[in-house]
PDB file of C-alpha atoms in Angstrom:
ATOM      1  CA  MET A  30      -0.005  -0.029   0.028  1.00 60.00           C
ATOM      2  CA  ARG A  31       2.790   2.304   0.887  1.00 64.00           C
ATOM      3  CA  ARG A  32       4.519   1.649  -2.496  1.00 65.00           C
ATOM      4  CA  LEU A  33       1.279   2.338  -4.322  1.00 56.00           C
ATOM      5  CA  ILE A  34       1.017   5.746  -2.549  1.00 62.00           C
ATOM      6  CA  GLU A  35       4.627   6.512  -3.382  1.00 65.00           C
ATOM      7  CA  PHE A  36       3.989   5.603  -7.093  1.00 58.00           C
ATOM      8  CA  ILE A  37       0.871   7.887  -7.288  1.00 59.00           C
ATOM      9  CA  ARG A  38       2.826  10.749  -5.684  1.00 64.00           C
ATOM     10  CA  SER A  39       5.634  10.346  -8.299  1.00 64.00           C
ATOM     11  CA  THR A  40       3.262  10.173 -11.340  1.00 64.00           C
ATOM     12  CA  TYR A  41       0.235  12.276 -10.357  1.00 59.00           C
ATOM     13  CA  VAL A  42       1.465  15.318 -12.209  1.00 62.00           C
ATOM     14  CA  VAL A  43       1.779  13.420 -15.544  1.00 62.00           C
ATOM     15  CA  VAL A  44      -1.548  11.751 -14.981  1.00 62.00           C
ATOM     16  CA  LEU A  45      -3.281  15.047 -14.159  1.00 63.00           C
ATOM     17  CA  PHE A  46      -1.694  16.637 -17.305  1.00 61.00           C
ATOM     18  CA  VAL A  47      -2.988  13.843 -19.568  1.00 62.00           C
ATOM     19  CA  LEU A  48      -6.487  14.077 -18.072  1.00 64.00           C
ATOM     20  CA  LEU A  49      -6.590  17.811 -18.575  1.00 62.00           C
ATOM     21  CA  GLU A  50      -5.359  17.478 -22.204  1.00 63.00           C
ATOM     22  CA  LEU A  51      -7.999  14.814 -23.037  1.00 61.00           C
ATOM     23  CA  THR A  52     -10.683  17.146 -21.378  1.00 66.00           C
ATOM     24  CA  ALA A  53      -9.450  20.087 -23.421  1.00 61.00           C
ATOM     25  CA  ILE A  54      -9.487  18.022 -26.706  1.00 60.00           C
ATOM     26  CA  SER A  55     -13.000  16.725 -25.985  1.00 61.00           C
ATOM     27  CA  TYR A  56     -14.250  20.217 -25.260  1.00 58.00           C
ATOM     28  CA  TYR A  57     -12.505  21.510 -28.432  1.00 56.00           C
ATOM     29  CA  ALA A  58     -13.993  18.660 -30.557  1.00 53.00           C
ATOM     30  CA  ARG A  59     -17.548  19.453 -29.342  1.00 58.00           C
ATOM     31  CA  ALA A  60     -17.090  23.190 -29.698  1.00 55.00           C
ATOM     32  CA  SER A  61     -18.334  23.254 -33.359  1.00 56.00           C
ATOM     33  CA  VAL A  62     -19.043  21.019 -36.335  1.00 52.00           C
ATOM     34  CA  TYR A  63     -15.866  22.286 -38.019  1.00 53.00           C
ATOM     35  CA  THR A  64     -13.526  21.479 -35.132  1.00 54.00           C
ATOM     36  CA  GLU A  65     -15.179  18.049 -34.749  1.00 54.00           C
ATOM     37  CA  ALA A  66     -14.688  17.313 -38.411  1.00 57.00           C
ATOM     38  CA  ARG A  67     -11.134  18.588 -38.435  1.00 58.00           C
ATOM     39  CA  LEU A  68     -10.209  16.578 -35.351  1.00 54.00           C
ATOM     40  CA  LEU A  69     -11.828  13.502 -36.848  1.00 57.00           C
ATOM     41  CA  ALA A  70      -9.809  13.982 -40.074  1.00 56.00           C
ATOM     42  CA  ARG A  71      -6.603  14.251 -38.177  1.00 59.00           C
ATOM     43  CA  SER A  72      -7.366  11.188 -36.113  1.00 59.00           C
ATOM     44  CA  ASN A  73      -8.248   9.203 -39.198  1.00 54.00           C
ATOM     45  CA  SER A  74      -4.987  10.317 -40.832  1.00 58.00           C
ATOM     46  CA  LEU A  75      -3.017   9.277 -37.742  1.00 55.00           C
ATOM     47  CA  PHE A  76      -4.792   5.855 -37.398  1.00 52.00           C
ATOM     48  CA  GLY A  77      -4.494   5.358 -41.169  1.00 57.00           C
ATOM     49  CA  GLY A  78      -0.809   5.919 -40.993  1.00 60.00           C
ATOM     50  CA  LEU A  79      -0.441   3.488 -38.105  1.00 60.00           C
ATOM     51  CA  HIS A  80      -2.513   0.912 -40.034  1.00 58.00           C
ATOM     52  CA  ALA A  81      -0.295   1.304 -43.080  1.00 61.00           C
ATOM     53  CA  LEU A  82       2.732   0.894 -40.963  1.00 61.00           C
ATOM     54  CA  VAL A  83       1.430  -2.354 -39.354  1.00 58.00           C
ATOM     55  CA  THR A  84       0.466  -3.544 -42.819  1.00 62.00           C
ATOM     56  CA  ASP A  85       3.951  -2.848 -44.141  1.00 64.00           C
ATOM     57  CA  VAL A  86       5.481  -4.644 -41.166  1.00 59.00           C
ATOM     58  CA  GLU A  87       3.219  -7.684 -41.755  1.00 60.00           C
ATOM     59  CA  ASN A  88       4.066  -7.680 -45.434  1.00 60.00           C
ATOM     60  CA  PHE A  89       7.787  -7.484 -44.687  1.00 57.00           C
ATOM     61  CA  PHE A  90       7.688 -10.517 -42.352  1.00 58.00           C
ATOM     62  CA  GLY A  91       5.493 -12.323 -44.921  1.00 59.00           C
ATOM     63  CA  LEU A  92       8.043 -11.911 -47.690  1.00 58.00           C
ATOM     64  CA  GLY A  93       9.869 -15.106 -46.687  1.00 60.00           C
ATOM     65  CA  ARG A  94       6.738 -17.132 -46.999  1.00 65.00           C
ATOM     66  CA  GLU A  95       5.794 -15.567 -50.308  1.00 64.00           C
ATOM     67  CA  ASN A  96       9.347 -16.071 -51.612  1.00 64.00           C
ATOM     68  CA  ARG A  97       9.273 -19.702 -50.716  1.00 63.00           C
ATOM     69  CA  ALA A  98       5.908 -20.101 -52.464  1.00 67.00           C
ATOM     70  CA  LEU A  99       7.246 -18.213 -55.532  1.00 70.00           C
ATOM     71  CA  THR A 100      10.399 -20.390 -55.585  1.00 63.00           C
ATOM     72  CA  SER A 101       8.328 -23.520 -55.371  1.00 67.00           C
ATOM     73  CA  ARG A 102       6.183 -22.316 -58.306  1.00 70.00           C
ATOM     74  CA  ILE A 103       9.255 -21.450 -60.350  1.00 69.00           C
ATOM     75  CA  ALA A 104      10.743 -24.844 -59.699  1.00 66.00           C
ATOM     76  CA  ALA A 105       7.530 -26.570 -60.860  1.00 70.00           C
ATOM     77  CA  LEU A 106       7.478 -24.432 -64.014  1.00 72.00           C
ATOM     78  CA  GLU A 107      11.168 -25.140 -64.714  1.00 64.00           C
ATOM     79  CA  GLU A 108      10.522 -28.874 -64.295  1.00 67.00           C
ATOM     80  CA  GLU A 109       7.533 -28.661 -66.671  1.00 72.00           C
ATOM     81  CA  LEU A 110       9.677 -26.628 -69.189  1.00 70.00           C
ATOM     82  CA  ALA A 111      12.383 -29.264 -68.923  1.00 64.00           C
ATOM     83  CA  ARG A 112       9.911 -32.021 -69.812  1.00 67.00           C
ATOM     84  CA  TYR A 113       8.854 -30.024 -72.837  1.00 68.00           C
ATOM     85  CA  ARG A 114      12.452 -29.471 -73.839  1.00 66.00           C
ATOM     86  CA  GLU A 115      13.218 -33.163 -73.454  1.00 61.00           C
ATOM     87  CA  ALA A 116      10.195 -34.089 -75.557  1.00 66.00           C
ATOM     88  CA  ASP A 117      11.275 -31.637 -78.233  1.00 67.00           C
ATOM     89  CA  ARG A 118      14.760 -33.153 -78.298  1.00 61.00           C
ATOM     90  CA  HIS A 119      13.243 -36.666 -78.645  1.00 60.00           C
ATOM     91  CA  ALA A 120      10.969 -35.527 -81.369  1.00 64.00           C
ATOM     92  CA  ALA A 121      13.825 -33.799 -83.285  1.00 61.00           C
ATOM     93  CA  LEU A 122      16.088 -36.844 -83.023  1.00 60.00           C
ATOM     94  CA  ARG A 123      13.171 -39.142 -84.076  1.00 59.00           C
ATOM     95  CA  VAL A 124      12.570 -37.059 -87.176  1.00 59.00           C
ATOM     96  CA  GLU A 125      16.359 -37.020 -88.017  1.00 57.00           C
ATOM     97  CA  LEU A 126      16.745 -40.682 -87.714  1.00 57.00           C
ATOM     98  CA  ARG A 127      13.651 -41.504 -89.585  1.00 54.00           C
ATOM     99  CA  THR A 128      14.896 -39.392 -92.515  1.00 53.00           C
ATOM    100  CA  MET A 129      18.188 -41.262 -92.671  1.00 50.00           C
ATOM    101  CA  GLY A 130      18.536 -43.649 -95.522  1.00 45.00           C
ATOM    102  CA  ASP A 131      14.909 -43.560 -96.637  1.00 47.00           C
ATOM    103  CA  MET A 132      13.561 -44.932 -93.338  1.00 53.00           C
ATOM    104  CA  LYS A 133      16.587 -47.199 -93.018  1.00 66.00           C
ATOM    105  CA  TYR A 134      16.686 -46.587 -89.179  1.00 74.00           C
ATOM    106  CA  ARG A 135      13.818 -46.816 -86.742  1.00 79.00           C
ATOM    107  CA  MET A 136      13.917 -46.166 -83.078  1.00 83.00           C
ATOM    108  CA  MET A 137      12.254 -46.901 -79.732  1.00 87.00           C
ATOM    109  CA  GLU A 138      12.655 -45.363 -76.306  1.00 89.00           C
ATOM    110  CA  ALA A 139      13.831 -47.530 -73.381  1.00 91.00           C
ATOM    111  CA  ALA A 140      14.306 -46.968 -69.738  1.00 92.00           C
ATOM    112  CA  VAL A 141      17.581 -47.982 -68.088  1.00 94.00           C
ATOM    113  CA  VAL A 142      17.100 -50.826 -65.605  1.00 94.00           C
ATOM    114  CA  SER A 143      20.748 -50.999 -64.563  1.00 94.00           C
ATOM    115  CA  ASN A 144      23.982 -49.523 -65.755  1.00 94.00           C
ATOM    116  CA  THR A 145      27.594 -49.829 -64.699  1.00 92.00           C
ATOM    117  CA  THR A 146      30.651 -47.596 -65.470  1.00 92.00           C
ATOM    118  CA  GLY A 147      33.220 -48.569 -62.786  1.00 90.00           C
ATOM    119  CA  ARG A 148      33.774 -52.262 -63.766  1.00 92.00           C
ATOM    120  CA  ALA A 149      36.289 -53.885 -66.088  1.00 92.00           C
ATOM    121  CA  ARG A 150      33.411 -54.809 -68.378  1.00 93.00           C
ATOM    122  CA  ASN A 151      30.368 -52.550 -68.261  1.00 95.00           C
ATOM    123  CA  TYR A 152      26.809 -53.304 -69.528  1.00 96.00           C
ATOM    124  CA  ILE A 153      23.486 -51.540 -69.788  1.00 96.00           C
ATOM    125  CA  THR A 154      20.215 -53.314 -69.095  1.00 96.00           C
ATOM    126  CA  LEU A 155      17.060 -51.902 -70.831  1.00 96.00           C
ATOM    127  CA  ASN A 156      13.307 -52.508 -70.349  1.00 94.00           C
ATOM    128  CA  ARG A 157      12.784 -53.462 -74.022  1.00 93.00           C
ATOM    129  CA  GLY A 158      13.069 -57.019 -75.379  1.00 94.00           C
ATOM    130  CA  GLY A 159      12.094 -59.405 -78.140  1.00 93.00           C
ATOM    131  CA  ALA A 160       8.406 -58.631 -77.596  1.00 94.00           C
ATOM    132  CA  ASP A 161       9.184 -55.003 -78.626  1.00 92.00           C
ATOM    133  CA  GLY A 162      11.193 -56.039 -81.737  1.00 90.00           C
ATOM    134  CA  VAL A 163      14.659 -55.811 -80.103  1.00 92.00           C
ATOM    135  CA  THR A 164      17.295 -58.007 -81.594  1.00 91.00           C
ATOM    136  CA  ASN A 165      21.144 -58.297 -81.213  1.00 91.00           C
ATOM    137  CA  GLY A 166      23.142 -55.663 -82.907  1.00 89.00           C
ATOM    138  CA  MET A 167      20.871 -52.720 -82.408  1.00 91.00           C
ATOM    139  CA  GLY A 168      22.551 -49.502 -81.360  1.00 93.00           C
ATOM    140  CA  VAL A 169      21.886 -47.663 -78.123  1.00 94.00           C
ATOM    141  CA  ILE A 170      22.184 -43.883 -77.952  1.00 92.00           C
ATOM    142  CA  THR A 171      21.220 -41.040 -75.596  1.00 90.00           C
ATOM    143  CA  PRO A 172      18.258 -38.799 -76.264  1.00 86.00           C
ATOM    144  CA  ASP A 173      20.733 -36.184 -77.446  1.00 85.00           C
ATOM    145  CA  GLY A 174      22.137 -38.491 -80.159  1.00 86.00           C
ATOM    146  CA  MET A 175      25.358 -39.637 -78.530  1.00 91.00           C
ATOM    147  CA  ILE A 176      26.391 -43.278 -78.710  1.00 93.00           C
ATOM    148  CA  ALA A 177      26.191 -45.435 -75.508  1.00 95.00           C
ATOM    149  CA  GLY A 178      26.497 -49.079 -76.714  1.00 95.00           C
ATOM    150  CA  TYR A 179      24.788 -51.790 -78.684  1.00 95.00           C
ATOM    151  CA  VAL A 180      22.542 -54.793 -77.893  1.00 95.00           C
ATOM    152  CA  VAL A 181      24.319 -58.214 -77.378  1.00 94.00           C
ATOM    153  CA  ASP A 182      21.471 -60.220 -75.809  1.00 95.00           C
ATOM    154  CA  TYR A 183      17.802 -59.983 -74.968  1.00 95.00           C
ATOM    155  CA  THR A 184      14.826 -61.796 -73.429  1.00 95.00           C
ATOM    156  CA  GLU A 185      11.188 -61.219 -74.202  1.00 95.00           C
ATOM    157  CA  HIS A 186      10.961 -57.989 -72.213  1.00 95.00           C
ATOM    158  CA  TYR A 187      14.623 -56.884 -71.489  1.00 96.00           C
ATOM    159  CA  ALA A 188      17.864 -56.401 -73.361  1.00 96.00           C
ATOM    160  CA  ILE A 189      21.459 -56.112 -72.435  1.00 96.00           C
ATOM    161  CA  ALA A 190      23.779 -53.699 -74.344  1.00 95.00           C
ATOM    162  CA  VAL A 191      27.547 -53.756 -74.201  1.00 96.00           C
ATOM    163  CA  SER A 192      28.553 -50.257 -73.122  1.00 96.00           C
ATOM    164  CA  ILE A 193      31.221 -48.249 -74.934  1.00 96.00           C
ATOM    165  CA  LEU A 194      33.026 -48.509 -71.604  1.00 96.00           C
ATOM    166  CA  ASN A 195      33.763 -52.150 -72.287  1.00 96.00           C
ATOM    167  CA  PRO A 196      36.967 -53.603 -73.873  1.00 95.00           C
ATOM    168  CA  ILE A 197      34.851 -55.844 -76.188  1.00 94.00           C
ATOM    169  CA  PHE A 198      33.017 -52.866 -77.667  1.00 95.00           C
ATOM    170  CA  ARG A 199      33.782 -52.497 -81.405  1.00 91.00           C
ATOM    171  CA  GLY A 200      33.141 -49.318 -83.256  1.00 93.00           C
ATOM    172  CA  SER A 201      34.766 -46.697 -85.409  1.00 95.00           C
ATOM    173  CA  GLY A 202      35.002 -42.936 -85.417  1.00 96.00           C
ATOM    174  CA  THR A 203      36.042 -40.156 -87.864  1.00 96.00           C
ATOM    175  CA  PRO A 204      37.222 -36.601 -87.000  1.00 96.00           C
ATOM    176  CA  GLU A 205      34.828 -33.881 -88.096  1.00 94.00           C
ATOM    177  CA  GLY A 206      35.554 -32.620 -91.581  1.00 92.00           C
ATOM    178  CA  THR A 207      37.757 -35.546 -92.645  1.00 93.00           C
ATOM    179  CA  ASN A 208      37.380 -38.895 -94.450  1.00 93.00           C
ATOM    180  CA  TYR A 209      39.798 -40.732 -92.146  1.00 95.00           C
ATOM    181  CA  GLN A 210      38.679 -43.137 -89.481  1.00 94.00           C
ATOM    182  CA  GLY A 211      40.042 -45.228 -86.649  1.00 95.00           C
ATOM    183  CA  ALA A 212      38.891 -47.867 -84.208  1.00 95.00           C
ATOM    184  CA  ILE A 213      37.157 -46.908 -80.994  1.00 96.00           C
ATOM    185  CA  ARG A 214      38.449 -48.785 -77.866  1.00 95.00           C
ATOM    186  CA  TRP A 215      38.153 -48.410 -74.084  1.00 96.00           C
ATOM    187  CA  ASP A 216      41.228 -49.163 -72.091  1.00 92.00           C
ATOM    188  CA  GLY A 217      39.407 -49.907 -68.883  1.00 92.00           C
ATOM    189  CA  GLY A 218      40.533 -46.745 -67.147  1.00 91.00           C
ATOM    190  CA  ASN A 219      38.809 -43.467 -66.938  1.00 93.00           C
ATOM    191  CA  PRO A 220      35.005 -43.837 -67.763  1.00 94.00           C
ATOM    192  CA  HIS A 221      34.974 -40.396 -69.443  1.00 95.00           C
ATOM    193  CA  PHE A 222      37.490 -41.256 -72.152  1.00 96.00           C
ATOM    194  CA  VAL A 223      37.924 -43.782 -74.997  1.00 97.00           C
ATOM    195  CA  THR A 224      40.745 -44.142 -77.550  1.00 97.00           C
ATOM    196  CA  LEU A 225      40.623 -43.697 -81.325  1.00 96.00           C
ATOM    197  CA  GLU A 226      43.302 -46.012 -82.673  1.00 95.00           C
ATOM    198  CA  GLY A 227      44.887 -46.253 -86.096  1.00 94.00           C
ATOM    199  CA  LEU A 228      44.041 -42.814 -87.343  1.00 95.00           C
ATOM    200  CA  SER A 229      46.131 -41.810 -90.407  1.00 94.00           C
ATOM    201  CA  LYS A 230      48.797 -39.278 -89.999  1.00 91.00           C
ATOM    202  CA  TYR A 231      47.162 -37.304 -92.782  1.00 93.00           C
ATOM    203  CA  ALA A 232      44.010 -36.714 -90.702  1.00 94.00           C
ATOM    204  CA  ASP A 233      45.839 -33.952 -88.868  1.00 92.00           C
ATOM    205  CA  PRO A 234      43.797 -34.109 -85.649  1.00 94.00           C
ATOM    206  CA  LYS A 235      43.261 -31.054 -83.424  1.00 95.00           C
ATOM    207  CA  VAL A 236      42.371 -30.697 -79.766  1.00 96.00           C
ATOM    208  CA  GLY A 237      38.697 -30.010 -79.386  1.00 95.00           C
ATOM    209  CA  GLN A 238      37.790 -31.611 -82.784  1.00 96.00           C
ATOM    210  CA  LYS A 239      34.638 -33.700 -82.623  1.00 96.00           C
ATOM    211  CA  ILE A 240      34.568 -37.423 -83.405  1.00 97.00           C
ATOM    212  CA  PHE A 241      31.529 -38.930 -85.076  1.00 95.00           C
ATOM    213  CA  THR A 242      30.425 -42.448 -86.083  1.00 94.00           C
ATOM    214  CA  THR A 243      31.355 -43.575 -89.503  1.00 92.00           C
ATOM    215  CA  GLY A 244      28.329 -45.663 -90.286  1.00 85.00           C
ATOM    216  CA  PHE A 245      30.499 -48.661 -91.115  1.00 85.00           C
ATOM    217  CA  GLU A 246      28.912 -50.614 -88.268  1.00 80.00           C
ATOM    218  CA  SER A 247      25.364 -51.716 -88.904  1.00 78.00           C
ATOM    219  CA  TYR A 248      24.208 -50.704 -85.459  1.00 82.00           C
ATOM    220  CA  PHE A 249      25.046 -46.946 -85.638  1.00 88.00           C
ATOM    221  CA  PRO A 250      24.117 -44.459 -88.382  1.00 86.00           C
ATOM    222  CA  GLU A 251      26.767 -42.146 -89.650  1.00 88.00           C
ATOM    223  CA  GLY A 252      27.235 -38.843 -87.971  1.00 90.00           C
ATOM    224  CA  LEU A 253      26.357 -39.571 -84.288  1.00 92.00           C
ATOM    225  CA  LEU A 254      28.599 -37.770 -81.823  1.00 93.00           C
ATOM    226  CA  ILE A 255      31.135 -39.852 -79.941  1.00 96.00           C
ATOM    227  CA  GLY A 256      33.168 -37.164 -78.247  1.00 96.00           C
ATOM    228  CA  THR A 257      35.889 -34.542 -78.692  1.00 97.00           C
ATOM    229  CA  ILE A 258      39.620 -34.915 -78.971  1.00 96.00           C
ATOM    230  CA  GLU A 259      41.517 -34.400 -75.726  1.00 96.00           C
ATOM    231  CA  SER A 260      45.011 -35.221 -76.909  1.00 96.00           C
ATOM    232  CA  PHE A 261      46.862 -37.368 -79.462  1.00 95.00           C
ATOM    233  CA  VAL A 262      50.227 -38.945 -80.141  1.00 95.00           C
ATOM    234  CA  LEU A 263      51.943 -40.204 -83.296  1.00 94.00           C
ATOM    235  CA  ASP A 264      53.208 -43.802 -83.218  1.00 91.00           C
ATOM    236  CA  ALA A 265      56.931 -44.628 -83.300  1.00 88.00           C
ATOM    237  CA  VAL A 266      57.020 -45.200 -87.051  1.00 90.00           C
ATOM    238  CA  GLY A 267      55.107 -41.946 -87.719  1.00 89.00           C
ATOM    239  CA  THR A 268      52.189 -43.371 -89.632  1.00 93.00           C
ATOM    240  CA  THR A 269      49.120 -43.335 -87.424  1.00 94.00           C
ATOM    241  CA  TYR A 270      47.864 -41.467 -84.380  1.00 96.00           C
ATOM    242  CA  THR A 271      46.407 -42.743 -81.146  1.00 95.00           C
ATOM    243  CA  VAL A 272      43.848 -40.217 -80.071  1.00 96.00           C
ATOM    244  CA  ARG A 273      42.332 -39.662 -76.583  1.00 97.00           C
ATOM    245  CA  VAL A 274      38.653 -38.802 -76.879  1.00 97.00           C
ATOM    246  CA  ARG A 275      36.466 -37.321 -74.187  1.00 96.00           C
ATOM    247  CA  LEU A 276      33.063 -38.902 -74.436  1.00 96.00           C
ATOM    248  CA  ALA A 277      30.203 -36.612 -75.173  1.00 94.00           C
ATOM    249  CA  ALA A 278      27.749 -38.669 -73.095  1.00 92.00           C
ATOM    250  CA  ASP A 279      27.917 -38.934 -69.388  1.00 91.00           C
ATOM    251  CA  LEU A 280      27.362 -42.689 -69.125  1.00 90.00           C
ATOM    252  CA  SER A 281      27.034 -42.559 -65.347  1.00 89.00           C
ATOM    253  CA  ALA A 282      23.833 -40.415 -65.476  1.00 87.00           C
ATOM    254  CA  MET A 283      21.479 -42.204 -67.869  1.00 88.00           C
ATOM    255  CA  ASN A 284      17.815 -42.803 -67.153  1.00 89.00           C
ATOM    256  CA  ASN A 285      16.366 -43.177 -70.645  1.00 90.00           C
ATOM    257  CA  LEU A 286      18.027 -44.256 -73.887  1.00 91.00           C
ATOM    258  CA  ILE A 287      17.046 -44.889 -77.484  1.00 91.00           C
ATOM    259  CA  ILE A 288      17.400 -48.192 -79.276  1.00 91.00           C
ATOM    260  CA  ILE A 289      18.106 -47.858 -83.015  1.00 89.00           C
ATOM    261  CA  GLU A 290      16.924 -50.529 -85.388  1.00 83.00           C
ATOM    262  CA  ASN A 291      18.697 -50.817 -88.788  1.00 76.00           C
ATOM    263  CA  SER A 292      16.156 -52.279 -91.122  1.00 69.00           C
ATOM    264  CA  ASP A 293      18.985 -53.677 -93.235  1.00 62.00           C
ATOM    265  CA  LEU A 294      20.581 -55.419 -90.204  1.00 58.00           C
ATOM    266  CA  SER A 295      19.360 -59.011 -90.860  1.00 57.00           C
ATOM    267  CA  GLU A 296      20.140 -58.789 -94.549  1.00 59.00           C
ATOM    268  CA  ILE A 297      23.750 -57.547 -93.839  1.00 56.00           C
ATOM    269  CA  SER A 298      24.254 -60.105 -91.116  1.00 58.00           C
ATOM    270  CA  ASP A 299      23.115 -62.943 -93.451  1.00 57.00           C
ATOM    271  CA  LEU A 300      25.462 -61.748 -96.199  1.00 57.00           C
ATOM    272  CA  GLN A 301      28.387 -61.483 -93.835  1.00 55.00           C
ATOM    273  CA  GLN A 302      27.764 -65.092 -92.684  1.00 58.00           C
ATOM    274  CA  SER A 303      27.156 -66.532 -96.080  1.00 55.00           C
ATOM    275  CA  GLU A 304      28.861 -69.734 -97.282  1.00 55.00           C
ATOM    276  CA  VAL A 305      30.885 -67.685 -99.782  1.00 51.00           C
ATOM    277  CA  ILE A 306      32.414 -65.600 -97.021  1.00 50.00           C
ATOM    278  CA  LYS A 307      33.205 -68.712 -94.950  1.00 55.00           C
ATOM    279  CA  TYR A 308      34.841 -70.370 -97.962  1.00 52.00           C
ATOM    280  CA  LEU A 309      37.032 -67.324 -98.649  1.00 51.00           C
ATOM    281  CA  GLU A 310      38.094 -67.160 -95.000  1.00 57.00           C
ATOM    282  CA  ASP A 311      38.922 -70.819 -94.882  1.00 63.00           C
ATOM    283  CA  ASN A 312      40.925 -70.659 -98.017  1.00 57.00           C
TER     284      ASN A 312
END
């Protein structure tokens, strides 16, 4: 009680001043219609400013939530745009392949079931098989048109392709703008590089030059990208180059691939295994 009395004694002057001011303002507001309207306008302006300030503060603290919502929306739109771009690339590649050699090559999409890149012999398993028309010797490429391997075995619903990252892979490549070619091999080392062997010294290779398929193998059309030249060395006798090629495709990050069917494959295979060829090889 004593403390309350002391508090009132210390603050009664301020309290009395505030009460007198409120009484004066009330009397002034009721003095005339003009003063009442003016005071009301001033009070509305004051409270309007306070309301705007509170709204601005709320909006400021709500920016984080709005930014997160906007970021989420942008991510969804980017994902949708990426799907459209992917579909457009597939469509463009489909048109390009279908126009090669008067419908010589046909294609089908396939999902990657399993894939290895760190083993001595790497293979790719796809969810397409004999029921889908898959046969041995069909090429396998990325949606961007870069080579990945070719089919060596299949069941009714699945197929296995030998990866370009496999020493048993057989293919050939040619530097862009030349008519020279060499054999594509993987040495079992870095999964981002292969070797182009036996390239003529007249090919005059250059670092950064692109290497494309030759079309000599029945499983790949001519002109598909293999990679770019990283370095090269001339052999001891000075006749051929051994070229280190950086692969264009990242074979460790493949979810979907394209299987290419060469409509002439069976005819070529039968011809190569004909009795005449066997006779010539035996004699």
